[in-house]
Each structure stands twice: as C-alpha cells, then as structure tokens.
Coordinates of C-alpha atoms and ligand atoms in Angstrom, one line a residue:
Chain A
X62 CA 2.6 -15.0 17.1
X63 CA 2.3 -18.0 14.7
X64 CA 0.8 -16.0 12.6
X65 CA 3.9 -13.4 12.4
X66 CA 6.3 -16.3 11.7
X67 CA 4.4 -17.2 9.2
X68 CA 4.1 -14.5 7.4
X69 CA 7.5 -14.3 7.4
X70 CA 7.8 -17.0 6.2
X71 CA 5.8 -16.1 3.2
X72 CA 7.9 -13.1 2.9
X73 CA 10.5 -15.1 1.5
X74 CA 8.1 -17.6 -0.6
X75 CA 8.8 -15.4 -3.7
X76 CA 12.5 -16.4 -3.6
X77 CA 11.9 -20.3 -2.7
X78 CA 9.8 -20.2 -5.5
X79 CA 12.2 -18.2 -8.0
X80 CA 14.6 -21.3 -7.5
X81 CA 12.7 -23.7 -9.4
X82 CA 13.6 -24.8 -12.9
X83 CA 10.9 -25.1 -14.7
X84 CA 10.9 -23.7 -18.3
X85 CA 9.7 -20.5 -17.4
X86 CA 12.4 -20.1 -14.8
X87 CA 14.9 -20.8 -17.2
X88 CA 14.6 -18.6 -19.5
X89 CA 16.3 -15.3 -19.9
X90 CA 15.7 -13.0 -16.9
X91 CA 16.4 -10.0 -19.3
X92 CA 13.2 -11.5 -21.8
X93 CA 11.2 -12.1 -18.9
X94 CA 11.7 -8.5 -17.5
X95 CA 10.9 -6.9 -21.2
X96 CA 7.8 -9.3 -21.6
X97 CA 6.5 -8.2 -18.1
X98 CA 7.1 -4.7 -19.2
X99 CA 5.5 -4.9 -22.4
X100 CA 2.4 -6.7 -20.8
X101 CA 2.2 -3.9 -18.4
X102 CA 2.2 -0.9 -21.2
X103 CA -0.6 -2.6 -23.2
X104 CA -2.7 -3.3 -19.5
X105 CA -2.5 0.1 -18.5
X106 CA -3.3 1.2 -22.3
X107 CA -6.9 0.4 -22.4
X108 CA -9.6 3.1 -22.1
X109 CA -11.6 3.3 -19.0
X110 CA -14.4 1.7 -20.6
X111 CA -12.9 -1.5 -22.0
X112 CA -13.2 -4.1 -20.3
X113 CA -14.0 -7.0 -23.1
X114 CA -10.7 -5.9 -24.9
X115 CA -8.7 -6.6 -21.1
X116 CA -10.2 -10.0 -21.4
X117 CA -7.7 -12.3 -23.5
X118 CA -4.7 -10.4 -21.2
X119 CA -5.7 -13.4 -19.1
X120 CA -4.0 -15.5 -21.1
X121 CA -0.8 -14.6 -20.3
X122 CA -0.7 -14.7 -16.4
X123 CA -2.6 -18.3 -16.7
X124 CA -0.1 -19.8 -18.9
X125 CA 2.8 -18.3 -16.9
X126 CA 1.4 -20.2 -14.1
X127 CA 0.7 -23.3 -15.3
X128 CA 4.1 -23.4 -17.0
X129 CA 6.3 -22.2 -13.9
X130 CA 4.2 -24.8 -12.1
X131 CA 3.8 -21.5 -9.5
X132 CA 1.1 -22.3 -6.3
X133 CA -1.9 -19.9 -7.0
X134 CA -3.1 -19.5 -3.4
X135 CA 0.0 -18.1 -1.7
X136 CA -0.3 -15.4 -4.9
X137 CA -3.5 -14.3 -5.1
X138 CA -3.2 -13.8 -1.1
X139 CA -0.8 -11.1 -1.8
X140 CA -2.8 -9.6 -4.7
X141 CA -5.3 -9.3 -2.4
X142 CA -3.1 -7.7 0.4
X143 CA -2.5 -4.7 -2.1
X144 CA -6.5 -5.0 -3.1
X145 CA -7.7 -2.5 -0.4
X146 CA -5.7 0.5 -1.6
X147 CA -7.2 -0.5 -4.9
X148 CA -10.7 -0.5 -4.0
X149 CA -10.2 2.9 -2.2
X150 CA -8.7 4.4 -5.3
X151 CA -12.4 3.0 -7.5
X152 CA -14.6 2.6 -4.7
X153 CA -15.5 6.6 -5.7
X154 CA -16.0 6.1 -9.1
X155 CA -19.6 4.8 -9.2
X156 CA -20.8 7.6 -6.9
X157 CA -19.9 10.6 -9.4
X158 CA -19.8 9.0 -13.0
X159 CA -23.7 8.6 -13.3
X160 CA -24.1 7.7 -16.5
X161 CA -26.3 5.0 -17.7
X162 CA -24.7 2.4 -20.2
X163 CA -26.7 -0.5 -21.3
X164 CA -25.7 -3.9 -21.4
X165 CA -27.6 -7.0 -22.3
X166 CA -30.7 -4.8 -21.9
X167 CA -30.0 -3.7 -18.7
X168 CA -28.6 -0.6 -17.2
X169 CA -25.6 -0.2 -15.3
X170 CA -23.8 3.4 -14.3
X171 CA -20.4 3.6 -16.2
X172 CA -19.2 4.2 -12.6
X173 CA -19.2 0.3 -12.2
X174 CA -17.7 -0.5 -15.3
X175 CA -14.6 1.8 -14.6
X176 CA -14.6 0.7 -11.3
X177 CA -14.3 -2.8 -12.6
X178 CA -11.7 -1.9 -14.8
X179 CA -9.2 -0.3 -12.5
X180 CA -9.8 -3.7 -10.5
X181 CA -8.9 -5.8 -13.5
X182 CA -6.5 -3.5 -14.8
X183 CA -4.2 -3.6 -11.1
X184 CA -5.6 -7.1 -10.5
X185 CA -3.0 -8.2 -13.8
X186 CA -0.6 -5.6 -13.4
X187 CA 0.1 -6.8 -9.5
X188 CA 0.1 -10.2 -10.6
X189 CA 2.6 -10.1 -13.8
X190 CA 4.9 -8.1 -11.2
X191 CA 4.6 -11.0 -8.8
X192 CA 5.0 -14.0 -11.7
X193 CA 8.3 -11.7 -12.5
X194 CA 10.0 -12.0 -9.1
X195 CA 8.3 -15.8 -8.6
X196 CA 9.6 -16.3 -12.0
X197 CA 13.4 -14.9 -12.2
X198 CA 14.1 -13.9 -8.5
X199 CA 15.3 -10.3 -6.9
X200 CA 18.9 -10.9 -7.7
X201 CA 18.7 -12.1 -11.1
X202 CA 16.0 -9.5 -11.8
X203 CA 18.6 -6.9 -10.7
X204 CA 21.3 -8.4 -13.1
X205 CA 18.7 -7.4 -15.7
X206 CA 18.0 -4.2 -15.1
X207 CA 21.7 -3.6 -15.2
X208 CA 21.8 -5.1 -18.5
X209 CA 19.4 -2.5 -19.6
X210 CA 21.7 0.1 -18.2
X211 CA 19.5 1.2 -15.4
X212 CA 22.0 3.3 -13.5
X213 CA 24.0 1.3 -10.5
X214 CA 22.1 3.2 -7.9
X215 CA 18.6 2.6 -8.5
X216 CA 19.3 -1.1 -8.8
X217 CA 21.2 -1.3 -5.6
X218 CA 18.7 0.7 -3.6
X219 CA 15.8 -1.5 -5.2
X220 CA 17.7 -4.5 -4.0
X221 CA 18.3 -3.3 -0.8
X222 CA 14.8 -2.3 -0.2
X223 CA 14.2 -5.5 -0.7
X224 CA 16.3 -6.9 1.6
X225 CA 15.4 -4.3 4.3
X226 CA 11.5 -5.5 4.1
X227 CA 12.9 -9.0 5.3
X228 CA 15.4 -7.8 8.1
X229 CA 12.4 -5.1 9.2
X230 CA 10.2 -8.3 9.4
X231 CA 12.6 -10.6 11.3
X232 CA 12.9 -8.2 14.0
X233 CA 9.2 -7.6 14.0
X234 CA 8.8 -11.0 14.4
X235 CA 11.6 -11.4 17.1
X236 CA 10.5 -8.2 19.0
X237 CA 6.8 -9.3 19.2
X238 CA 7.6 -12.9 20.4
X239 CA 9.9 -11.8 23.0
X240 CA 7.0 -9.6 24.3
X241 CA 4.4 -12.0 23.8
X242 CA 6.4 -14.2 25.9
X243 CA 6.2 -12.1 28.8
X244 CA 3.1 -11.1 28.8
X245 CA 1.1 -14.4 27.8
X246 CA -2.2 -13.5 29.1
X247 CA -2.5 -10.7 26.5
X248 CA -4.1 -10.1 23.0
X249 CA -1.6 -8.0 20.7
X250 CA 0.8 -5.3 22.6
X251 CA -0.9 -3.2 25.2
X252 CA -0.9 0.2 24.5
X253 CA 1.2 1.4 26.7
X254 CA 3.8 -0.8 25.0
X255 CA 3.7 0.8 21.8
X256 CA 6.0 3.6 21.4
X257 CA 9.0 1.7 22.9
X258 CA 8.3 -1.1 20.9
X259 CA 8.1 0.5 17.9
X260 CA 11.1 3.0 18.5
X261 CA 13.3 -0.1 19.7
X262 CA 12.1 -1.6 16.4
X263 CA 13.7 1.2 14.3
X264 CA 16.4 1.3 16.0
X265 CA 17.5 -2.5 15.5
X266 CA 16.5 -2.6 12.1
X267 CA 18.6 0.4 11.3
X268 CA 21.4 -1.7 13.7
X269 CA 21.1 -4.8 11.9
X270 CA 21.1 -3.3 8.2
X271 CA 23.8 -1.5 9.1
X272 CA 25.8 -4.4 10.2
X273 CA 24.4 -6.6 7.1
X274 CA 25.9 -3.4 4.7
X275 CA 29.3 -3.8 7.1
X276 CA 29.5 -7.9 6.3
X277 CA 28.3 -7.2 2.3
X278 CA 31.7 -4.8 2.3
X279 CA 34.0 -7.1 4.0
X280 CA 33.3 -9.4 1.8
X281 CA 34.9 -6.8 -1.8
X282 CA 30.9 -5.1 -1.8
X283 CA 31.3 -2.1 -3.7
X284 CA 28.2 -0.9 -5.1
X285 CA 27.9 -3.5 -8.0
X286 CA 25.7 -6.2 -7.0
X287 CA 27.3 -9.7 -9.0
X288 CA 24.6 -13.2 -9.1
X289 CA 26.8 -14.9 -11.4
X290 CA 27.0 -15.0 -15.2
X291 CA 24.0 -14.7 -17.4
X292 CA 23.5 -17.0 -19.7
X293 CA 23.8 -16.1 -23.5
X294 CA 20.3 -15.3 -24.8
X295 CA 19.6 -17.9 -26.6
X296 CA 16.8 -18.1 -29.6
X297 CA 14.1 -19.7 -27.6
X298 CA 14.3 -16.7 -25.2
X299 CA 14.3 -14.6 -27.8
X300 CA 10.9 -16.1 -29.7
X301 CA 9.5 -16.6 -26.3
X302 CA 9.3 -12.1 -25.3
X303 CA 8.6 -12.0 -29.5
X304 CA 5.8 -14.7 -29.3
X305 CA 4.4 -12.5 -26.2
X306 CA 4.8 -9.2 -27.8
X307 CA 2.6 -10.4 -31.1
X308 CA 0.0 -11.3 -28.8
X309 CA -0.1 -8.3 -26.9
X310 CA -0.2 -6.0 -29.6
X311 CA -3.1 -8.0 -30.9
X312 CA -5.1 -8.5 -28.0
X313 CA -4.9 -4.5 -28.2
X314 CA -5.5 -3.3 -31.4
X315 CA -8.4 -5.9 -32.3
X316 CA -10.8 -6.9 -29.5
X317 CA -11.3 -10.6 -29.6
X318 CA -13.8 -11.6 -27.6
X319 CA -15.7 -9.3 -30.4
X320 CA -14.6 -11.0 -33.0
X321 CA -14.9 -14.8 -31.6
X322 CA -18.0 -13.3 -31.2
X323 CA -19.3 -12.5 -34.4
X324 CA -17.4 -15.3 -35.9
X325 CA -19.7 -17.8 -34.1
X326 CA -23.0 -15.9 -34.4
X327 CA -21.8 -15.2 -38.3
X328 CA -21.0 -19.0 -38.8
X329 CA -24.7 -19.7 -37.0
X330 CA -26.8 -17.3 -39.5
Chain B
X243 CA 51.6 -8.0 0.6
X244 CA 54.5 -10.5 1.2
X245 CA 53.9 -10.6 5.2
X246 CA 50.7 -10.0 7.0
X247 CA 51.9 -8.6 9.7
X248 CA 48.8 -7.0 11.7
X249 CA 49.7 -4.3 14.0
X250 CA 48.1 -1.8 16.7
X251 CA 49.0 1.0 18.1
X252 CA 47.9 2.8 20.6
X253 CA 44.2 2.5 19.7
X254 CA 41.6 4.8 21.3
X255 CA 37.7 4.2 20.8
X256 CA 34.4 5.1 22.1
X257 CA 31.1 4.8 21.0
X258 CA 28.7 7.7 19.5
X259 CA 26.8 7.5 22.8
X260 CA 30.5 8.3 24.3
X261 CA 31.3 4.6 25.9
X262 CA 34.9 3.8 26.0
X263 CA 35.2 0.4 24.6
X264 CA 39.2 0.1 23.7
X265 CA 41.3 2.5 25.4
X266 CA 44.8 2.0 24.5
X267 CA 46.0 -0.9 22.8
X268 CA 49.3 -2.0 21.2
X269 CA 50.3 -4.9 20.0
X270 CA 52.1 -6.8 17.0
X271 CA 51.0 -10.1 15.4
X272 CA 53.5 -11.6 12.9
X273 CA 52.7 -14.0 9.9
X274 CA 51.3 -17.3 10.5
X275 CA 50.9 -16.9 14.1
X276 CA 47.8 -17.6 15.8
X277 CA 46.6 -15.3 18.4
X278 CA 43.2 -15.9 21.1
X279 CA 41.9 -12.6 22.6
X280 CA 39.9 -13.2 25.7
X281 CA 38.3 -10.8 28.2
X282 CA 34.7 -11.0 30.4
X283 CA 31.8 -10.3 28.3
X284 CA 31.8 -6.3 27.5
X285 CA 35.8 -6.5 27.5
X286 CA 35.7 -4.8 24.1
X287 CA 36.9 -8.0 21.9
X288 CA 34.3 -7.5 19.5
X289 CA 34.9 -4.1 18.9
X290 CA 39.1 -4.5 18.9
X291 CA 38.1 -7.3 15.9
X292 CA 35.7 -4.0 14.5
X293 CA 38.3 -1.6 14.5
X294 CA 41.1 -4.4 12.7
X295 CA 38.9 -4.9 9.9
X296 CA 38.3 -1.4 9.2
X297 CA 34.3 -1.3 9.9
X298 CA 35.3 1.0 12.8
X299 CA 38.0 3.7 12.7
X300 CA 39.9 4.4 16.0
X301 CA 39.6 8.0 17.3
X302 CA 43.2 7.7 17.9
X303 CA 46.1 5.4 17.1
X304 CA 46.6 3.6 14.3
X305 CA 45.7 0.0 13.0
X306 CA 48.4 -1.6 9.8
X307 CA 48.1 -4.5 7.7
X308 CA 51.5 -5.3 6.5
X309 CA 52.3 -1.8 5.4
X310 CA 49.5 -0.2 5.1
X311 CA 47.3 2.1 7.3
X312 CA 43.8 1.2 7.8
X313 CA 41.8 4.4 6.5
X314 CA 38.9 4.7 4.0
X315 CA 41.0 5.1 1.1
X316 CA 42.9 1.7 1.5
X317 CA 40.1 -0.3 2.9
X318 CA 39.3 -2.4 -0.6
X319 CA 42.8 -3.3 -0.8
X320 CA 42.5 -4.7 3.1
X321 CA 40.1 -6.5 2.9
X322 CA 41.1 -8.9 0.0
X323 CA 43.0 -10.6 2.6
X324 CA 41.1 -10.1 5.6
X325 CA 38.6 -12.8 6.5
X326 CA 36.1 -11.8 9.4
X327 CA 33.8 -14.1 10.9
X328 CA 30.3 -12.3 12.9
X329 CA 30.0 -13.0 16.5
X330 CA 26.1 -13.1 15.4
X331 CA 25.7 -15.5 11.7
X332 CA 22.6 -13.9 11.0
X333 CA 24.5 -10.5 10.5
X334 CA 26.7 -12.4 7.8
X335 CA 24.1 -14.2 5.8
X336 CA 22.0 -12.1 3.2
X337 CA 21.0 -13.8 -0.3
X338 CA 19.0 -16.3 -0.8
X339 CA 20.8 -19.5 -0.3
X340 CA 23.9 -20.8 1.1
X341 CA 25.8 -20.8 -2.1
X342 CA 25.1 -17.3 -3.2
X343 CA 26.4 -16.2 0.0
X344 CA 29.4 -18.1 0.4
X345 CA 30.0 -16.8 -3.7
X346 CA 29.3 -13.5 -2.7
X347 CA 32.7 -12.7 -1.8
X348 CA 34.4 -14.0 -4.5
X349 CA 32.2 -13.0 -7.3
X350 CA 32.6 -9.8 -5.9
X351 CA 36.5 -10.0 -6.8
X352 CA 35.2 -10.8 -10.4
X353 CA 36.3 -14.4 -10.4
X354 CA 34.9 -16.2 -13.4
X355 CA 31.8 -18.2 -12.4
X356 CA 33.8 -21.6 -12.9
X357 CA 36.2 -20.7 -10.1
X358 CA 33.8 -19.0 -8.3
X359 CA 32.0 -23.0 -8.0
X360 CA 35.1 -24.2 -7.0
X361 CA 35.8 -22.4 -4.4
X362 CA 32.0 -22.9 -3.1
X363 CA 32.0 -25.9 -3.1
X364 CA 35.4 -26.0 -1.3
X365 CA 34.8 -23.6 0.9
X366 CA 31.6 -25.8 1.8
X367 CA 32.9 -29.3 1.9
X368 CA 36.1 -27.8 4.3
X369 CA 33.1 -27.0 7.1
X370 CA 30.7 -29.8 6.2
X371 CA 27.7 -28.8 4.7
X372 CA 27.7 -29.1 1.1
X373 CA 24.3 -30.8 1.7
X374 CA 23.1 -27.8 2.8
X375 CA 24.1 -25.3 -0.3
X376 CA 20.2 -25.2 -1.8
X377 CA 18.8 -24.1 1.6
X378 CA 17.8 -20.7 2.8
X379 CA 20.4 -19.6 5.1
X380 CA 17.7 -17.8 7.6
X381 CA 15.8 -21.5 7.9
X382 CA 18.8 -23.7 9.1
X383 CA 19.8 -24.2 12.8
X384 CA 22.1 -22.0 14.6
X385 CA 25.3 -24.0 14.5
X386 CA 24.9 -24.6 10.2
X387 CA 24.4 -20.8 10.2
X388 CA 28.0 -20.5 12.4
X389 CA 29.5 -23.2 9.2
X390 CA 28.2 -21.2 6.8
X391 CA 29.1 -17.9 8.0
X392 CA 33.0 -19.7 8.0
X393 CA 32.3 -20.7 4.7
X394 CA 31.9 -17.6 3.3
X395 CA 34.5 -16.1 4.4
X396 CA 36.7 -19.6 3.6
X397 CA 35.5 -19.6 0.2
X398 CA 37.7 -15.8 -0.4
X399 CA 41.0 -17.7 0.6
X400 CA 42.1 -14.4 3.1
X401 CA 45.4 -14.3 4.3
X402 CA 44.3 -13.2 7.9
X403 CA 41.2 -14.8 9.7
X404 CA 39.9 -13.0 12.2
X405 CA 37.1 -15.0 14.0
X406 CA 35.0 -13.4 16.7
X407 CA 33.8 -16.9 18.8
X408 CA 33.8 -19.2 16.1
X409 CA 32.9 -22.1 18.2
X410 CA 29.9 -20.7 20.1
X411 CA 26.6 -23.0 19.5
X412 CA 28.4 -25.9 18.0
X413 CA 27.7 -29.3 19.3
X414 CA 31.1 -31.0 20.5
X415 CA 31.8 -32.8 17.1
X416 CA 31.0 -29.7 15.0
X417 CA 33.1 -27.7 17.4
X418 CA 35.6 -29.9 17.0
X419 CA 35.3 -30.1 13.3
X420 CA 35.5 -26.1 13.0
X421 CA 38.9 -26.4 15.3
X422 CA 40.1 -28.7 13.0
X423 CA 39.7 -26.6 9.9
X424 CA 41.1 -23.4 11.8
X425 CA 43.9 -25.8 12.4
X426 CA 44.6 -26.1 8.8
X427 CA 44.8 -23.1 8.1
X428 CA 47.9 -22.4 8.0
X429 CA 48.0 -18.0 8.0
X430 CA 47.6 -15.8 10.8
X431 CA 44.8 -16.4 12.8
X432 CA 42.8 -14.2 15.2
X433 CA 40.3 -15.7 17.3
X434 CA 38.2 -14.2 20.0
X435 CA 36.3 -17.3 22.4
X436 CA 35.1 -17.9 25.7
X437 CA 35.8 -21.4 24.9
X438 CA 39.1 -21.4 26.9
X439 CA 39.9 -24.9 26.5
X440 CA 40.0 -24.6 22.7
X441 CA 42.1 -21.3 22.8
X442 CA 44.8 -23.7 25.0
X443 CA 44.8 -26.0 22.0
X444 CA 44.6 -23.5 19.0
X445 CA 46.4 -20.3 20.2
X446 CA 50.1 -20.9 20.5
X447 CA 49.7 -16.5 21.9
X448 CA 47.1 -15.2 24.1
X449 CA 45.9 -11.3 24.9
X450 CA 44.1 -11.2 27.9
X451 CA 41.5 -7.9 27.8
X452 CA 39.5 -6.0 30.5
X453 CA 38.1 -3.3 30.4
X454 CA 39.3 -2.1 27.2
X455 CA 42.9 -2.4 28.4
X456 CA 45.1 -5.2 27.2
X457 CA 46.0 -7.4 30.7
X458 CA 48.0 -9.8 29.8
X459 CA 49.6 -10.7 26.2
X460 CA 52.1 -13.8 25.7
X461 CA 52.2 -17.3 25.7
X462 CA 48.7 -19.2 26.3
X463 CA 50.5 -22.2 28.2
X464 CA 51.4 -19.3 31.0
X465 CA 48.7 -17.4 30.6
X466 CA 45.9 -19.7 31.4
X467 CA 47.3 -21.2 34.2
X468 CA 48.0 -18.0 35.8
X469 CA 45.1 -18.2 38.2
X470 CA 44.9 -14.7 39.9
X471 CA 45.1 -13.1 36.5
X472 CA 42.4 -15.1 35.2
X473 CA 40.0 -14.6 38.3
X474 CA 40.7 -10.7 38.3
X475 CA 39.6 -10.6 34.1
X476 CA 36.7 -12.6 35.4
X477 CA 37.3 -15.6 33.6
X478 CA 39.0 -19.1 34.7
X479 CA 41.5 -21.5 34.6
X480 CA 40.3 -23.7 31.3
X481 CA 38.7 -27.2 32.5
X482 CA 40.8 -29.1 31.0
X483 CA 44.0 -27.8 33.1
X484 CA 41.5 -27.4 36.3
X485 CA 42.2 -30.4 38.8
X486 CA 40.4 -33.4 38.2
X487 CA 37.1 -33.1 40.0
X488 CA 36.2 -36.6 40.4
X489 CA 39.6 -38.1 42.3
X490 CA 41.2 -34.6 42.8
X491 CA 44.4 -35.3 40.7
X492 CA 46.5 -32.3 40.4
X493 CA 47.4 -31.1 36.9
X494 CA 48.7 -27.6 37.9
Ligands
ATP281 N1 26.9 0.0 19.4 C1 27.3 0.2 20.6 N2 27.1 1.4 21.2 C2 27.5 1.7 22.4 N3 28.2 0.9 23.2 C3 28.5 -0.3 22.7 C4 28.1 -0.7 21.4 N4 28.5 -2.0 21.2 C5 29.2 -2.3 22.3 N5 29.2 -1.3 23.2 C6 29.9 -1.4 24.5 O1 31.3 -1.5 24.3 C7 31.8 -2.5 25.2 C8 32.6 -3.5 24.5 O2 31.7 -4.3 23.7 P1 32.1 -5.5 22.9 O3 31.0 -5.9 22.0 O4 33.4 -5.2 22.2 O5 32.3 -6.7 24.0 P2 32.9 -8.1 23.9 O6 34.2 -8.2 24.6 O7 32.9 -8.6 22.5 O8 31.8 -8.9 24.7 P3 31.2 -10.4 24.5 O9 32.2 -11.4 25.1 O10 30.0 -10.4 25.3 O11 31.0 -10.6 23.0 C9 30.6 -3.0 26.1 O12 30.7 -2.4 27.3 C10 29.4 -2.6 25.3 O13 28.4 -2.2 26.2
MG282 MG1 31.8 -10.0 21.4

C-alpha cells in the first residue's frame, strides 16, 4: 500500500513544486502559457521525417529545468507513464512504411525514423505541458486562460478535473488500505472483491466531490475561480515569451544542426 | 441584515434513499446568542446544520435568515454571513495550501488582495497556525486540518457560525484554544458537539435532538443536569457536573 500513498503523494508534487520562486516561477503565468503554446505548435509542425530539425527544441525544456531548479527524476517518471500509449500509437509504423532511407551508409526503414519521431515529438510536447504546471501551478494557469478569454466553463471544468483526479486518488488510496488491512495475508484485492470495491469507490468520490463543490459555495463560489491578483506584465516577461518565440521560429524554418554542420566541415576544408 | 435572527419552522427532510433524518423542527435563535445542538450519533444534527446553510432544501417547512427565506434564488446573499464549519476538514480544504484556502472565501467576495492578506493572516493567527500557511492542507495532522477549516471560514468575518463538532480531535490545549476563540466571537453561534462539558461552558441555550425530533430546547444549566432526559437521548450528564469519582462529592 506504500506504494499507493506514494503515488499520491506524487500526485500533488506538480503543485509543491509550482510554489517555488525561482525566476522561472516568477514570471508571468500568461507568457509562460503562450511560450508553452508556441513551443507546442512549432513541435507538432515538423514533417514526419525530421528528426535533425526537432533537435535544438531541446534547448528549451533543458534550460527551463535548470532555471526552475525543477527535479528531473520525478518528471521523466510521468513522461514515461504516458510513454506506453505512445509506443502503441508508433509501434505500427515500422511494420508498413518499408522504405529504405540511408543514413551514414546504412539502411534503415523510414518506419523507424517516424517511429522515432512521434517519440520525440510527444516525448517534448508531454514534458513542456509538465514544466507548465511545475512551472506556474493549476490555479494560476487557470487565471491565464481566463485572461485569454477562454470561456468560464472550460476553465472551471479543467480545474475541477483536476481536482477530481486527487480526491478519486485519496479514496483509492483510503479504500485499498482499509482492505489491505483486513486481509493482510493477500497480494492486491481478490477478485471477488472487485466490483464492490470499485462501485463503493465511485460512489464516494462522487460523495466527496459533491461535498468539496458544497464547501467551495459556502464559501461565495460562483463559477469564477479567483488565485489572487496577477501581477502587471512586466518587460522581462514580455522579452522572455519574445526571446522564446525568435528561437522557435528559427529552430523551424532553418535546420541547425545542418548548418553547425557545414559550418564546421566548411571552416575545416 | 440588521439582526440575524435564524429561524425554523416546521422542517421536514428525508434522504433520496427515503430516510427520515429531521422530521419536524421549529425553533428561533435570536442575535448574538449561542445555541449547542446535541443528540446520539445519527440524531440528524448534521443534516439540521445542512438544511440551515442552504446545501439541503427541506421538503417541507421553511428555514429564514433574518428576513429572508432560504431558497436557491437567495442562497448568495445567505451565505455572506453564514459561516459553516465541516464535521469532516478534509471536505473543507481544496487548494493547494493553507492560505489559498482560508483566502478562498474572501477573494471570492472580490476583496482586494491587500485585505484579502489581512484577513488571512488574521484569520490564521486567531486559531494558531500562521506557521502553517505554506503547507499543503492534505499533509498536516488532523487537529491543524480542524484550525484550518475554522480559519477559513474565520477569515470571511460571517455574522452567524455554525460549527458542526468544532472540537473533535483537538488535544486539550488546542481544544481549549478553539473554545476560547468561539468565545470571542461575539455573533450568534451554533455549535453541534458531543463534547458536553464544553457545550456547559459555551452554550448559554441547548436543543436536545433524537431521532430527528427536537427533545428538549432551553437553558443548558437545566438541560444537562436533567438526567432521565439525557439517558433516554442516549447521552449523559457532562463529567464535569457528574459526582466526583474519586471521594464521591456530590455536585448535583
Ligand atoms: N447521504 C445520506 N443518505 C441517506 N441517509 C443519510 C445520509 N447522511 C445521513 N443519513 C442518515 O440521516 C441520519 C442523520 O444523520 P446525521 O449525519 O445528521 O447525524 P448526526 O446527528 O450528525 O450524527 P453524528 O453525531 O454521528 O455526526 C442518520 O440516521 C444517517 O444514517
Ligand atoms: Mg454529524
């Protein structure tokens, strides 16, 4: 069950981390969310076949990392956890796209180089989603997306999805240690366990969010979700998304590992 | 609203599943008085606090804030000066730390952020754990939960406190502490306990409930020491009006 609690734990790590204040955290959450946004459009731009081109889009998730002094095991665990559906989605790719494309004299099916680029490709999408909420936090993330004019609802149910995922794994966690409890000489839930577990399990969840919606509207909750004033955005934030946005745009319409390239072979002849 | 009177009448309720948990209640409470509701476990006190606050509506009867009937339309203007504190903390506490949640409420009321501090850290300091405002409220123990639950609904200054057990899994001083501060405050209070002993010291006005039914409602002084009426709501005469157990001196 240590495990469970754990996990739960982790659940939350995203927020623990967005509370830092380091100078990534500080900045606008409204130039963070239009950097992340940007980063994504280029990433999912490139062809199928690009992978060189995909290359300096490293940058960006590095230096957000060093800078926001973020952990990088507890991250790359959960870009692994969404890796599986990933694979399935590629995995097929090599099988029917047989043809041959050389590289460095030998042959390799373009099968594998698409393959590897849908892996890259969600591999930095996933994580610049992750730095985002590590970065800013749900809430303030929220605030932005209503400063964008995002209509109230969307925001309020992405929120509240949010939220629900925690509650849903509290009582996943409570359930399953109250059952391990009494039944300590067993591995997992026995079978015949399941259904009622998992229907009680819908059943407080639906409870307890209901109960957590109740407190939110005793408390003046009416649909608009308030963290506080924003900040004015100040000139740094602003340079900071522009800064970003020149790079991107570079890193897509030359390739640079290319050019580096040729520059140093060209400076060698 | 000039005065918060709270009143019930006649109130009627039962569950979806068809339990009936209050089943005919009237009463009156006037400004600045400071009312305990006890009953056995099951008594319907929970859901009597439910139905004042306007997260249930009765099937029949009627529930009034000063003026005002309790119904969907009027519920925002309620609950600006109704306070409600969870029998369960962990129902109450949803962001990320302690101060978001106790600033929920009253950035909710579009405060500006400056007052919205103020009241935080207020709010906190009253209960004692402005040392705790950075902290997730889902990591601390269950009796910080209970003070910050208070806090947050402390921090939205409401005219009417309803508390459903406030003092439940506090250690002595904390319990203590949390009487004090319901002390202070000085508007009508409504507190639900099974801690007798601090309803005698709180609650100048006590409503005994079984079953759903009101029993008993009057002074606390006669109330609790009104032993057959205790015993047949299944609860007892507080300790500290109980006869001395070591030499036996009579305090009845
Ligand atoms: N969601 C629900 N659905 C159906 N019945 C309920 C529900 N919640 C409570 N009840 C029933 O209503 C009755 C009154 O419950 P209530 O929670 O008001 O008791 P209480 O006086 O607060 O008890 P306690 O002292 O244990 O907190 C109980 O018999 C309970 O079984
Ligand atoms: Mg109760």
């Amino acid at each position: 069950m240590a495990n469970i609690m754990n996990s739960l734990y982790n659940m939350r790590l995203l927020d623990d981390l967005a509370r830092q204040e380091t100078v990534i955290h500080k900045l606008h959450p409204l130039m963070k969310l239009l950097t992340t946004v940007s980063y994504l459009t280029v990433v999912v731009s490139f062809g199928r076949y690009e992978i060189g081109g995909l290359l300096p889009l490293l940058l960006y998730p590095v230096i957000v990392f060093t800078l926001a002094e973020l952990p990088v095991k507890p991250i790359l665990l959960r870009i692994l956890l969404v890796s599986p559906f990933i694979i399935g989605i590629g995995i097929l790719n090599p099988f029917f796209d047989h043809q041959v494309y050389l590289l460095g004299g030998r042959e390799i099916s373009r099968g594998w180089i698409t393959f590897l680029s849908i892996l890259l490709k969600s591999g930095l999408t996933v994580t610049a989603a992750l730095l985002l909420i590590a970065t800013t936090g749900m809430d303030r993330l929220a605030g932005a997306l209503r400063m964008l004019k995002i209509p109230r609802i969307f925001v309020l149910q992405l929120l509240l999805t949010y939220r629900y995922i925690s509650v849903l794994m509290e009582e996943v966690a409570r359930t399953l240690r109250a059952y391990s409890l009494r039944a300590p000489r067993q591995k997992g839930v026995h079978r015949s366990a399941w259904g009622s577990l998992a229907g009680q399990l819908i059943l407080r969840t639906f409870d307890r969010a209901q109960r957590i919606y109740e407190a939110m509207c005793l408390r003046g909750f009416t649909g608009e979700y308030h963290t506080g004033g924003f900040k004015e955005i100040r000139v740094w934030d602003l340079s900071y998304f522009i800064g970003w946005v020149f790079f991107f745009a570079v890193a897509r319409m030359y390739n640079i590992p290319m050019l580096i390239g040729s520059l140093i072979t060209g400076v060698i002849r | 609203m000039s005065h918060h009177k709270l009143e019930v009448k006649d109130l009627h309720y039962s569950y979806p599943d068809g339990h009936k948990a209050v089943k005919g209640m009237s009463f009156c409470i006037h400004h600045g008085e400071s009312v305990g509701i006890i009953g056995a476990n099951g008594a319907g006190k929970s859901t009597l606090l439910m139905l004042l606050m306007g997260v249930l509506f009765p099937d029949q009867g009627e529930v009034c804030v000063g003026d005002v009937h309790v119904t969907k339309k009027t519920l925002p203007m309620i609950r600006q000066s109704l306070g409600m504190v969870f029998q369960d903390p962990d129902d109450q506490l949803f962001m990320n730390t302690v101060y978001d949640d106790v600033a929920f409420g009253p950035r909710n009321y579009k405060l500006d952020e400056k007052e919205v501090e103020k009241r935080v850290f207020n709010a906190l300091e009253l209960v004692g754990i402005l040392h705790l405002k950075d902290r997730a409220p889902f990591k601390l123990s269950g009796g910080e939960k209970r003070a910050a639950a208070i806090a947050s609904v402390l921090s939205m200054q409401p005219d009417i406190l309803i508390m459903d057990e406030p003092t439940a899994a506090l250690d002595p001083k904390s319990r203590r502490k949390v009487m004090q501060l319901l002390t202070s405050f000085k508007h009508t209070k409504v507190i639900t306990s099974h801690d007798l002993d601090m309803i005698f010291e709180m609650c100048d006005r006590t409503i005994v409930i079984k079953n759903g039914e009101i029993a008993a409602d009057g002074v606390t002084s006669e109330i609790l020491v009104n032993a057959e009426l205790m015993d047949d709501c299944g609860l007892e005469i507080p300790l500290s009006l109980q006869n001395c157990p070591v030499c036996g001196t009579e305090k009845v």
